[in-house]
Amino acid sequence: MLNYYSRQSNSGNFTKVDTPPRGGNVWIHVDEANKADADKLIKAYNLDADIIKDVFDPNELPHIEYSEDGKTLYVFLRKAWRSKTDQIKTLPLLVVVGDKDFITISQAHSNLPLNNIDIKTYSLQQSQYFLLLSLIYTIVSEYGGLVNHTSEVVHTMKYRLRSHEITNKDFYRFITIEDNIAIYKYNLRAIISLIERLRDNQDIASNHDMIEAIDDIL
């Protein structure tokens, strides 16, 4: 489903609107995207169909791509969450940064924090790149919260081992923890490589605040 969010200024909050304004300064977000949503975006915003379809690949790793004319940036991230069984699940989230619009596409319900990110006052294009970095920072911070939770689980299990209270269920949790740690390392390393590539982007490299934001993420 396509959702449109607009703001009156580069430093203002996003509010949901029925149709996107013509002047840009809009965030188009697609939650639980399907092929029809993707086709609509491709046609309306002249996007690369081959790149957009990769958001439906559940194994797509974090990376960046540029359009042939270099004007549109495509950033694949992986958003993580914890299931009821403590297993870490991830799915790709695609961010498209164009001349005027900022687009995010997710197969699942992504629960993006539209107004809980650090937005500063820049020109429109710079603001979009800062919005991208703020979104990446938010996703990495979510990984941080999940890692902290895993650390707490490990601490609890170490205590249980010392007190000889271990059960078969605990052995299963050991396997889950090992799998979760592998997911953290796999995806965060890919995000590091992505961020290092973004540092070479001319619009980002020339802005001290954005380079500082990249350092914070790394």
PDB file of N, CA, C and O in Angstrom, residues 139-201:
ATOM      1  N   ILE A 139      18.021   2.392  11.818  1.00  0.00           N
ATOM      2  CA  ILE A 139      18.022   0.942  11.614  1.00  0.00           C
ATOM      3  C   ILE A 139      19.189   0.289  12.345  1.00  0.00           C
ATOM      4  O   ILE A 139      19.045  -0.752  12.994  1.00  0.00           O
ATOM      5  N   VAL A 140      20.380   0.919  12.272  1.00  0.00           N
ATOM      6  CA  VAL A 140      21.547   0.390  12.975  1.00  0.00           C
ATOM      7  C   VAL A 140      21.310   0.422  14.488  1.00  0.00           C
ATOM      8  O   VAL A 140      21.692  -0.499  15.213  1.00  0.00           O
ATOM      9  N   SER A 141      20.664   1.482  14.976  1.00  0.00           N
ATOM     10  CA  SER A 141      20.354   1.579  16.407  1.00  0.00           C
ATOM     11  C   SER A 141      19.405   0.464  16.840  1.00  0.00           C
ATOM     12  O   SER A 141      19.510  -0.052  17.956  1.00  0.00           O
ATOM     13  N   GLU A 142      18.482   0.094  15.947  1.00  0.00           N
ATOM     14  CA  GLU A 142      17.586  -1.021  16.257  1.00  0.00           C
ATOM     15  C   GLU A 142      18.372  -2.323  16.392  1.00  0.00           C
ATOM     16  O   GLU A 142      18.081  -3.143  17.273  1.00  0.00           O
ATOM     17  N   TYR A 143      19.359  -2.519  15.521  1.00  0.00           N
ATOM     18  CA  TYR A 143      20.246  -3.676  15.669  1.00  0.00           C
ATOM     19  C   TYR A 143      20.936  -3.630  17.030  1.00  0.00           C
ATOM     20  O   TYR A 143      21.083  -4.658  17.702  1.00  0.00           O
ATOM     21  N   GLY A 144      21.357  -2.428  17.444  1.00  0.00           N
ATOM     22  CA  GLY A 144      22.011  -2.279  18.733  1.00  0.00           C
ATOM     23  C   GLY A 144      21.127  -2.745  19.877  1.00  0.00           C
ATOM     24  O   GLY A 144      21.586  -3.422  20.806  1.00  0.00           O
ATOM     25  N   GLY A 145      19.843  -2.380  19.804  1.00  0.00           N
ATOM     26  CA  GLY A 145      18.901  -2.816  20.828  1.00  0.00           C
ATOM     27  C   GLY A 145      18.737  -4.324  20.848  1.00  0.00           C
ATOM     28  O   GLY A 145      18.650  -4.943  21.917  1.00  0.00           O
ATOM     29  N   LEU A 146      18.720  -4.941  19.661  1.00  0.00           N
ATOM     30  CA  LEU A 146      18.595  -6.392  19.576  1.00  0.00           C
ATOM     31  C   LEU A 146      19.844  -7.089  20.119  1.00  0.00           C
ATOM     32  O   LEU A 146      19.742  -8.115  20.811  1.00  0.00           O
ATOM     33  N   VAL A 147      21.008  -6.536  19.818  1.00  0.00           N
ATOM     34  CA  VAL A 147      22.257  -7.094  20.333  1.00  0.00           C
ATOM     35  C   VAL A 147      22.269  -7.028  21.860  1.00  0.00           C
ATOM     36  O   VAL A 147      22.678  -7.979  22.540  1.00  0.00           O
ATOM     37  N   ASN A 148      21.828  -5.900  22.420  1.00  0.00           N
ATOM     38  CA  ASN A 148      21.780  -5.762  23.874  1.00  0.00           C
ATOM     39  C   ASN A 148      20.848  -6.810  24.494  1.00  0.00           C
ATOM     40  O   ASN A 148      21.151  -7.376  25.550  1.00  0.00           O
ATOM     41  N   HIS A 149      19.715  -7.043  23.836  1.00  0.00           N
ATOM     42  CA  HIS A 149      18.789  -8.064  24.334  1.00  0.00           C
ATOM     43  C   HIS A 149      19.449  -9.441  24.326  1.00  0.00           C
ATOM     44  O   HIS A 149      19.323 -10.211  25.297  1.00  0.00           O
ATOM     45  N   THR A 150      20.157  -9.757  23.239  1.00  0.00           N
ATOM     46  CA  THR A 150      20.855 -11.038  23.158  1.00  0.00           C
ATOM     47  C   THR A 150      21.892 -11.155  24.263  1.00  0.00           C
ATOM     48  O   THR A 150      22.059 -12.219  24.868  1.00  0.00           O
ATOM     49  N   SER A 151      22.594 -10.067  24.540  1.00  0.00           N
ATOM     50  CA  SER A 151      23.591 -10.075  25.626  1.00  0.00           C
ATOM     51  C   SER A 151      22.943 -10.388  26.966  1.00  0.00           C
ATOM     52  O   SER A 151      23.497 -11.131  27.783  1.00  0.00           O
ATOM     53  N   GLU A 152      21.764  -9.823  27.202  1.00  0.00           N
ATOM     54  CA  GLU A 152      21.047 -10.085  28.455  1.00  0.00           C
ATOM     55  C   GLU A 152      20.637 -11.556  28.554  1.00  0.00           C
ATOM     56  O   GLU A 152      20.705 -12.164  29.631  1.00  0.00           O
ATOM     57  N   VAL A 153      20.203 -12.126  27.429  1.00  0.00           N
ATOM     58  CA  VAL A 153      19.818 -13.541  27.419  1.00  0.00           C
ATOM     59  C   VAL A 153      21.026 -14.424  27.734  1.00  0.00           C
ATOM     60  O   VAL A 153      20.939 -15.380  28.515  1.00  0.00           O
ATOM     61  N   VAL A 154      22.172 -14.102  27.133  1.00  0.00           N
ATOM     62  CA  VAL A 154      23.395 -14.863  27.389  1.00  0.00           C
ATOM     63  C   VAL A 154      23.775 -14.776  28.868  1.00  0.00           C
ATOM     64  O   VAL A 154      24.147 -15.780  29.494  1.00  0.00           O
ATOM     65  N   HIS A 155      23.683 -13.584  29.435  1.00  0.00           N
ATOM     66  CA  HIS A 155      24.011 -13.388  30.851  1.00  0.00           C
ATOM     67  C   HIS A 155      23.114 -14.253  31.737  1.00  0.00           C
ATOM     68  O   HIS A 155      23.584 -14.900  32.692  1.00  0.00           O
ATOM     69  N   THR A 156      21.813 -14.278  31.426  1.00  0.00           N
ATOM     70  CA  THR A 156      20.872 -15.086  32.196  1.00  0.00           C
ATOM     71  C   THR A 156      21.195 -16.568  32.096  1.00  0.00           C
ATOM     72  O   THR A 156      21.160 -17.313  33.095  1.00  0.00           O
ATOM     73  N   MET A 157      21.537 -17.021  30.894  1.00  0.00           N
ATOM     74  CA  MET A 157      21.832 -18.437  30.692  1.00  0.00           C
ATOM     75  C   MET A 157      23.130 -18.834  31.379  1.00  0.00           C
ATOM     76  O   MET A 157      23.267 -19.961  31.883  1.00  0.00           O
ATOM     77  N   LYS A 158      24.105 -17.933  31.419  1.00  0.00           N
ATOM     78  CA  LYS A 158      25.349 -18.218  32.148  1.00  0.00           C
ATOM     79  C   LYS A 158      25.060 -18.428  33.628  1.00  0.00           C
ATOM     80  O   LYS A 158      25.644 -19.317  34.274  1.00  0.00           O
ATOM     81  N   TYR A 159      24.157 -17.631  34.163  1.00  0.00           N
ATOM     82  CA  TYR A 159      23.769 -17.791  35.566  1.00  0.00           C
ATOM     83  C   TYR A 159      23.098 -19.148  35.784  1.00  0.00           C
ATOM     84  O   TYR A 159      23.361 -19.844  36.774  1.00  0.00           O
ATOM     85  N   ARG A 160      22.232 -19.530  34.866  1.00  0.00           N
ATOM     86  CA  ARG A 160      21.527 -20.802  34.982  1.00  0.00           C
ATOM     87  C   ARG A 160      22.507 -21.979  34.895  1.00  0.00           C
ATOM     88  O   ARG A 160      22.341 -22.995  35.571  1.00  0.00           O
ATOM     89  N   LEU A 161      23.528 -21.831  34.052  1.00  0.00           N
ATOM     90  CA  LEU A 161      24.537 -22.885  33.952  1.00  0.00           C
ATOM     91  C   LEU A 161      25.285 -23.060  35.266  1.00  0.00           C
ATOM     92  O   LEU A 161      25.555 -24.183  35.710  1.00  0.00           O
ATOM     93  N   ARG A 162      25.628 -21.928  35.887  1.00  0.00           N
ATOM     94  CA  ARG A 162      26.362 -21.997  37.156  1.00  0.00           C
ATOM     95  C   ARG A 162      25.514 -22.619  38.256  1.00  0.00           C
ATOM     96  O   ARG A 162      26.030 -23.263  39.165  1.00  0.00           O
ATOM     97  N   SER A 163      24.201 -22.408  38.178  1.00  0.00           N
ATOM     98  CA  SER A 163      23.317 -22.936  39.211  1.00  0.00           C
ATOM     99  C   SER A 163      22.719 -24.296  38.829  1.00  0.00           C
ATOM    100  O   SER A 163      21.829 -24.798  39.510  1.00  0.00           O
ATOM    101  N   HIS A 164      23.214 -24.870  37.700  1.00  0.00           N
ATOM    102  CA  HIS A 164      22.779 -26.200  37.242  1.00  0.00           C
ATOM    103  C   HIS A 164      21.277 -26.261  36.976  1.00  0.00           C
ATOM    104  O   HIS A 164      20.638 -27.279  37.226  1.00  0.00           O
ATOM    105  N   GLU A 165      20.710 -25.177  36.471  1.00  0.00           N
ATOM    106  CA  GLU A 165      19.279 -25.151  36.169  1.00  0.00           C
ATOM    107  C   GLU A 165      19.006 -25.303  34.672  1.00  0.00           C
ATOM    108  O   GLU A 165      17.917 -25.039  34.204  1.00  0.00           O
ATOM    109  N   ILE A 166      19.995 -25.728  33.925  1.00  0.00           N
ATOM    110  CA  ILE A 166      19.877 -25.798  32.468  1.00  0.00           C
ATOM    111  C   ILE A 166      18.876 -26.888  32.071  1.00  0.00           C
ATOM    112  O   ILE A 166      18.783 -27.939  32.713  1.00  0.00           O
ATOM    113  N   THR A 167      18.107 -26.626  31.005  1.00  0.00           N
ATOM    114  CA  THR A 167      17.109 -27.581  30.495  1.00  0.00           C
ATOM    115  C   THR A 167      17.302 -27.761  28.996  1.00  0.00           C
ATOM    116  O   THR A 167      18.106 -27.061  28.356  1.00  0.00           O
ATOM    117  N   ASN A 168      16.563 -28.695  28.426  1.00  0.00           N
ATOM    118  CA  ASN A 168      16.630 -28.909  26.973  1.00  0.00           C
ATOM    119  C   ASN A 168      16.236 -27.641  26.213  1.00  0.00           C
ATOM    120  O   ASN A 168      16.762 -27.350  25.141  1.00  0.00           O
ATOM    121  N   LYS A 169      15.291 -26.892  26.776  1.00  0.00           N
ATOM    122  CA  LYS A 169      14.863 -25.642  26.149  1.00  0.00           C
ATOM    123  C   LYS A 169      16.021 -24.653  26.063  1.00  0.00           C
ATOM    124  O   LYS A 169      16.143 -23.907  25.085  1.00  0.00           O
ATOM    125  N   ASP A 170      16.898 -24.679  27.070  1.00  0.00           N
ATOM    126  CA  ASP A 170      18.052 -23.777  27.059  1.00  0.00           C
ATOM    127  C   ASP A 170      19.020 -24.134  25.938  1.00  0.00           C
ATOM    128  O   ASP A 170      19.630 -23.254  25.345  1.00  0.00           O
ATOM    129  N   PHE A 171      19.177 -25.397  25.629  1.00  0.00           N
ATOM    130  CA  PHE A 171      20.057 -25.801  24.538  1.00  0.00           C
ATOM    131  C   PHE A 171      19.525 -25.275  23.192  1.00  0.00           C
ATOM    132  O   PHE A 171      20.291 -24.859  22.322  1.00  0.00           O
ATOM    133  N   TYR A 172      18.217 -25.302  23.053  1.00  0.00           N
ATOM    134  CA  TYR A 172      17.615 -24.733  21.842  1.00  0.00           C
ATOM    135  C   TYR A 172      17.895 -23.235  21.767  1.00  0.00           C
ATOM    136  O   TYR A 172      18.175 -22.689  20.698  1.00  0.00           O
ATOM    137  N   ARG A 173      17.843 -22.557  22.917  1.00  0.00           N
ATOM    138  CA  ARG A 173      18.103 -21.120  22.939  1.00  0.00           C
ATOM    139  C   ARG A 173      19.555 -20.828  22.577  1.00  0.00           C
ATOM    140  O   ARG A 173      19.852 -19.806  21.962  1.00  0.00           O
ATOM    141  N   PHE A 174      20.475 -21.726  22.945  1.00  0.00           N
ATOM    142  CA  PHE A 174      21.873 -21.555  22.540  1.00  0.00           C
ATOM    143  C   PHE A 174      21.982 -21.513  21.011  1.00  0.00           C
ATOM    144  O   PHE A 174      22.704 -20.690  20.441  1.00  0.00           O
ATOM    145  N   ILE A 175      21.274 -22.414  20.362  1.00  0.00           N
ATOM    146  CA  ILE A 175      21.303 -22.462  18.893  1.00  0.00           C
ATOM    147  C   ILE A 175      20.715 -21.175  18.320  1.00  0.00           C
ATOM    148  O   ILE A 175      21.250 -20.606  17.359  1.00  0.00           O
ATOM    149  N   THR A 176      19.613 -20.715  18.911  1.00  0.00           N
ATOM    150  CA  THR A 176      18.986 -19.469  18.459  1.00  0.00           C
ATOM    151  C   THR A 176      19.942 -18.293  18.611  1.00  0.00           C
ATOM    152  O   THR A 176      20.063 -17.456  17.714  1.00  0.00           O
ATOM    153  N   ILE A 177      20.629 -18.232  19.749  1.00  0.00           N
ATOM    154  CA  ILE A 177      21.590 -17.143  19.987  1.00  0.00           C
ATOM    155  C   ILE A 177      22.692 -17.167  18.944  1.00  0.00           C
ATOM    156  O   ILE A 177      23.075 -16.126  18.389  1.00  0.00           O
ATOM    157  N   GLU A 178      23.210 -18.339  18.648  1.00  0.00           N
ATOM    158  CA  GLU A 178      24.283 -18.457  17.655  1.00  0.00           C
ATOM    159  C   GLU A 178      23.803 -17.987  16.279  1.00  0.00           C
ATOM    160  O   GLU A 178      24.522 -17.267  15.574  1.00  0.00           O
ATOM    161  N   ASP A 179      22.598 -18.389  15.922  1.00  0.00           N
ATOM    162  CA  ASP A 179      22.041 -17.953  14.641  1.00  0.00           C
ATOM    163  C   ASP A 179      21.852 -16.433  14.614  1.00  0.00           C
ATOM    164  O   ASP A 179      22.154 -15.781  13.612  1.00  0.00           O
ATOM    165  N   ASN A 180      21.355 -15.874  15.720  1.00  0.00           N
ATOM    166  CA  ASN A 180      21.120 -14.431  15.783  1.00  0.00           C
ATOM    167  C   ASN A 180      22.420 -13.647  15.638  1.00  0.00           C
ATOM    168  O   ASN A 180      22.473 -12.634  14.926  1.00  0.00           O
ATOM    169  N   ILE A 181      23.469 -14.111  16.315  1.00  0.00           N
ATOM    170  CA  ILE A 181      24.765 -13.418  16.230  1.00  0.00           C
ATOM    171  C   ILE A 181      25.283 -13.448  14.796  1.00  0.00           C
ATOM    172  O   ILE A 181      25.833 -12.454  14.297  1.00  0.00           O
ATOM    173  N   ALA A 182      25.093 -14.570  14.118  1.00  0.00           N
ATOM    174  CA  ALA A 182      25.521 -14.666  12.718  1.00  0.00           C
ATOM    175  C   ALA A 182      24.761 -13.662  11.848  1.00  0.00           C
ATOM    176  O   ALA A 182      25.334 -13.036  10.950  1.00  0.00           O
ATOM    177  N   ILE A 183      23.464 -13.493  12.120  1.00  0.00           N
ATOM    178  CA  ILE A 183      22.648 -12.530  11.365  1.00  0.00           C
ATOM    179  C   ILE A 183      23.137 -11.111  11.617  1.00  0.00           C
ATOM    180  O   ILE A 183      23.266 -10.304  10.692  1.00  0.00           O
ATOM    181  N   TYR A 184      23.421 -10.780  12.891  1.00  0.00           N
ATOM    182  CA  TYR A 184      23.935  -9.440  13.210  1.00  0.00           C
ATOM    183  C   TYR A 184      25.201  -9.156  12.407  1.00  0.00           C
ATOM    184  O   TYR A 184      25.329  -8.116  11.757  1.00  0.00           O
ATOM    185  N   LYS A 185      26.155 -10.067  12.480  1.00  0.00           N
ATOM    186  CA  LYS A 185      27.457  -9.856  11.831  1.00  0.00           C
ATOM    187  C   LYS A 185      27.305  -9.744  10.318  1.00  0.00           C
ATOM    188  O   LYS A 185      27.892  -8.864   9.676  1.00  0.00           O
ATOM    189  N   TYR A 186      26.509 -10.632   9.742  1.00  0.00           N
ATOM    190  CA  TYR A 186      26.337 -10.692   8.294  1.00  0.00           C
ATOM    191  C   TYR A 186      25.764  -9.385   7.751  1.00  0.00           C
ATOM    192  O   TYR A 186      26.266  -8.813   6.781  1.00  0.00           O
ATOM    193  N   ASN A 187      24.701  -8.896   8.399  1.00  0.00           N
ATOM    194  CA  ASN A 187      24.015  -7.709   7.901  1.00  0.00           C
ATOM    195  C   ASN A 187      24.732  -6.414   8.257  1.00  0.00           C
ATOM    196  O   ASN A 187      24.802  -5.493   7.442  1.00  0.00           O
ATOM    197  N   LEU A 188      25.279  -6.328   9.460  1.00  0.00           N
ATOM    198  CA  LEU A 188      25.959  -5.097   9.858  1.00  0.00           C
ATOM    199  C   LEU A 188      27.255  -4.892   9.081  1.00  0.00           C
ATOM    200  O   LEU A 188      27.624  -3.764   8.764  1.00  0.00           O
ATOM    201  N   ARG A 189      27.954  -5.964   8.757  1.00  0.00           N
ATOM    202  CA  ARG A 189      29.148  -5.833   7.919  1.00  0.00           C
ATOM    203  C   ARG A 189      28.775  -5.311   6.528  1.00  0.00           C
ATOM    204  O   ARG A 189      29.497  -4.499   5.944  1.00  0.00           O
ATOM    205  N   ALA A 190      27.654  -5.801   6.005  1.00  0.00           N
ATOM    206  CA  ALA A 190      27.195  -5.325   4.701  1.00  0.00           C
ATOM    207  C   ALA A 190      26.813  -3.848   4.772  1.00  0.00           C
ATOM    208  O   ALA A 190      27.082  -3.076   3.836  1.00  0.00           O
ATOM    209  N   ILE A 191      26.198  -3.421   5.880  1.00  0.00           N
ATOM    210  CA  ILE A 191      25.829  -2.011   6.040  1.00  0.00           C
ATOM    211  C   ILE A 191      27.075  -1.140   6.152  1.00  0.00           C
ATOM    212  O   ILE A 191      27.121  -0.018   5.632  1.00  0.00           O
ATOM    213  N   ILE A 192      28.119  -1.644   6.818  1.00  0.00           N
ATOM    214  CA  ILE A 192      29.386  -0.900   6.899  1.00  0.00           C
ATOM    215  C   ILE A 192      29.946  -0.651   5.499  1.00  0.00           C
ATOM    216  O   ILE A 192      30.361   0.460   5.166  1.00  0.00           O
ATOM    217  N   SER A 193      29.957  -1.683   4.669  1.00  0.00           N
ATOM    218  CA  SER A 193      30.449  -1.523   3.295  1.00  0.00           C
ATOM    219  C   SER A 193      29.608  -0.511   2.526  1.00  0.00           C
ATOM    220  O   SER A 193      30.126   0.311   1.768  1.00  0.00           O
ATOM    221  N   LEU A 194      28.293  -0.561   2.745  1.00  0.00           N
ATOM    222  CA  LEU A 194      27.377   0.382   2.092  1.00  0.00           C
ATOM    223  C   LEU A 194      27.688   1.819   2.515  1.00  0.00           C
ATOM    224  O   LEU A 194      27.781   2.720   1.670  1.00  0.00           O
ATOM    225  N   ILE A 195      27.862   2.031   3.812  1.00  0.00           N
ATOM    226  CA  ILE A 195      28.142   3.365   4.335  1.00  0.00           C
ATOM    227  C   ILE A 195      29.469   3.902   3.803  1.00  0.00           C
ATOM    228  O   ILE A 195      29.595   5.089   3.469  1.00  0.00           O
ATOM    229  N   GLU A 196      30.465   3.046   3.716  1.00  0.00           N
ATOM    230  CA  GLU A 196      31.768   3.478   3.192  1.00  0.00           C
ATOM    231  C   GLU A 196      31.661   3.899   1.731  1.00  0.00           C
ATOM    232  O   GLU A 196      32.359   4.813   1.287  1.00  0.00           O
ATOM    233  N   ARG A 197      30.773   3.263   0.978  1.00  0.00           N
ATOM    234  CA  ARG A 197      30.541   3.685  -0.400  1.00  0.00           C
ATOM    235  C   ARG A 197      29.809   5.025  -0.457  1.00  0.00           C
ATOM    236  O   ARG A 197      30.098   5.867  -1.306  1.00  0.00           O
ATOM    237  N   LEU A 198      28.869   5.214   0.462  1.00  0.00           N
ATOM    238  CA  LEU A 198      28.140   6.482   0.495  1.00  0.00           C
ATOM    239  C   LEU A 198      29.088   7.653   0.793  1.00  0.00           C
ATOM    240  O   LEU A 198      28.852   8.772   0.346  1.00  0.00           O
ATOM    241  N   ARG A 199      30.119   7.396   1.562  1.00  0.00           N
ATOM    242  CA  ARG A 199      31.083   8.444   1.892  1.00  0.00           C
ATOM    243  C   ARG A 199      31.708   9.041   0.630  1.00  0.00           C
ATOM    244  O   ARG A 199      32.113  10.205   0.608  1.00  0.00           O
ATOM    245  N   ASP A 200      31.781   8.241  -0.435  1.00  0.00           N
ATOM    246  CA  ASP A 200      32.375   8.700  -1.690  1.00  0.00           C
ATOM    247  C   ASP A 200      31.399   9.501  -2.548  1.00  0.00           C
ATOM    248  O   ASP A 200      31.799  10.069  -3.561  1.00  0.00           O
ATOM    249  N   ASN A 201      30.107   9.524  -2.146  1.00  0.00           N
ATOM    250  CA  ASN A 201      29.127  10.302  -2.898  1.00  0.00           C
ATOM    251  C   ASN A 201      29.480  11.787  -2.805  1.00  0.00           C
ATOM    252  O   ASN A 201      29.696  12.320  -1.714  1.00  0.00           O
TER     253      ASN A 201
END
